[in-house]
């Protein structure tokens, strides 16, 4: 066997691989180069506020406007949703939350009343059909 040869052992390394940070720093130095001048480095800090998630419920309002619109609640909810979106774009988070909360409440009421009307209509049709089948008109 050769003196310089190393025995083969799977999974056992005699030397640890270089860490990622070292490779990353070497790459940055090679790409950016060394310091260009002895001038003092100037920095600019820009504070960007994280966008707050204010739900405006505009899709739900549009759905209620098109399908469940008892007493025009869906349309009013849609108007409040648009107002909420406008306030959010203007940067008024509290106003957007207020209009969004009102739109959510109106959407809930529009959905509940719409479903009650649909369920009531289905029950009324079933009752009418059952009574006419059991008691035909003109029959004794």
Coordinates of C-alpha atoms in Angstrom, one line a residue, residues 26-33:
X26 CA -14.7 34.3 -0.2
X27 CA -17.2 34.7 -3.1
X28 CA -18.3 38.2 -2.0
X29 CA -14.6 39.3 -1.7
X30 CA -13.8 37.9 -5.1
X31 CA -16.9 39.5 -6.7
X32 CA -16.7 42.8 -4.9
X33 CA -13.0 43.1 -4.6

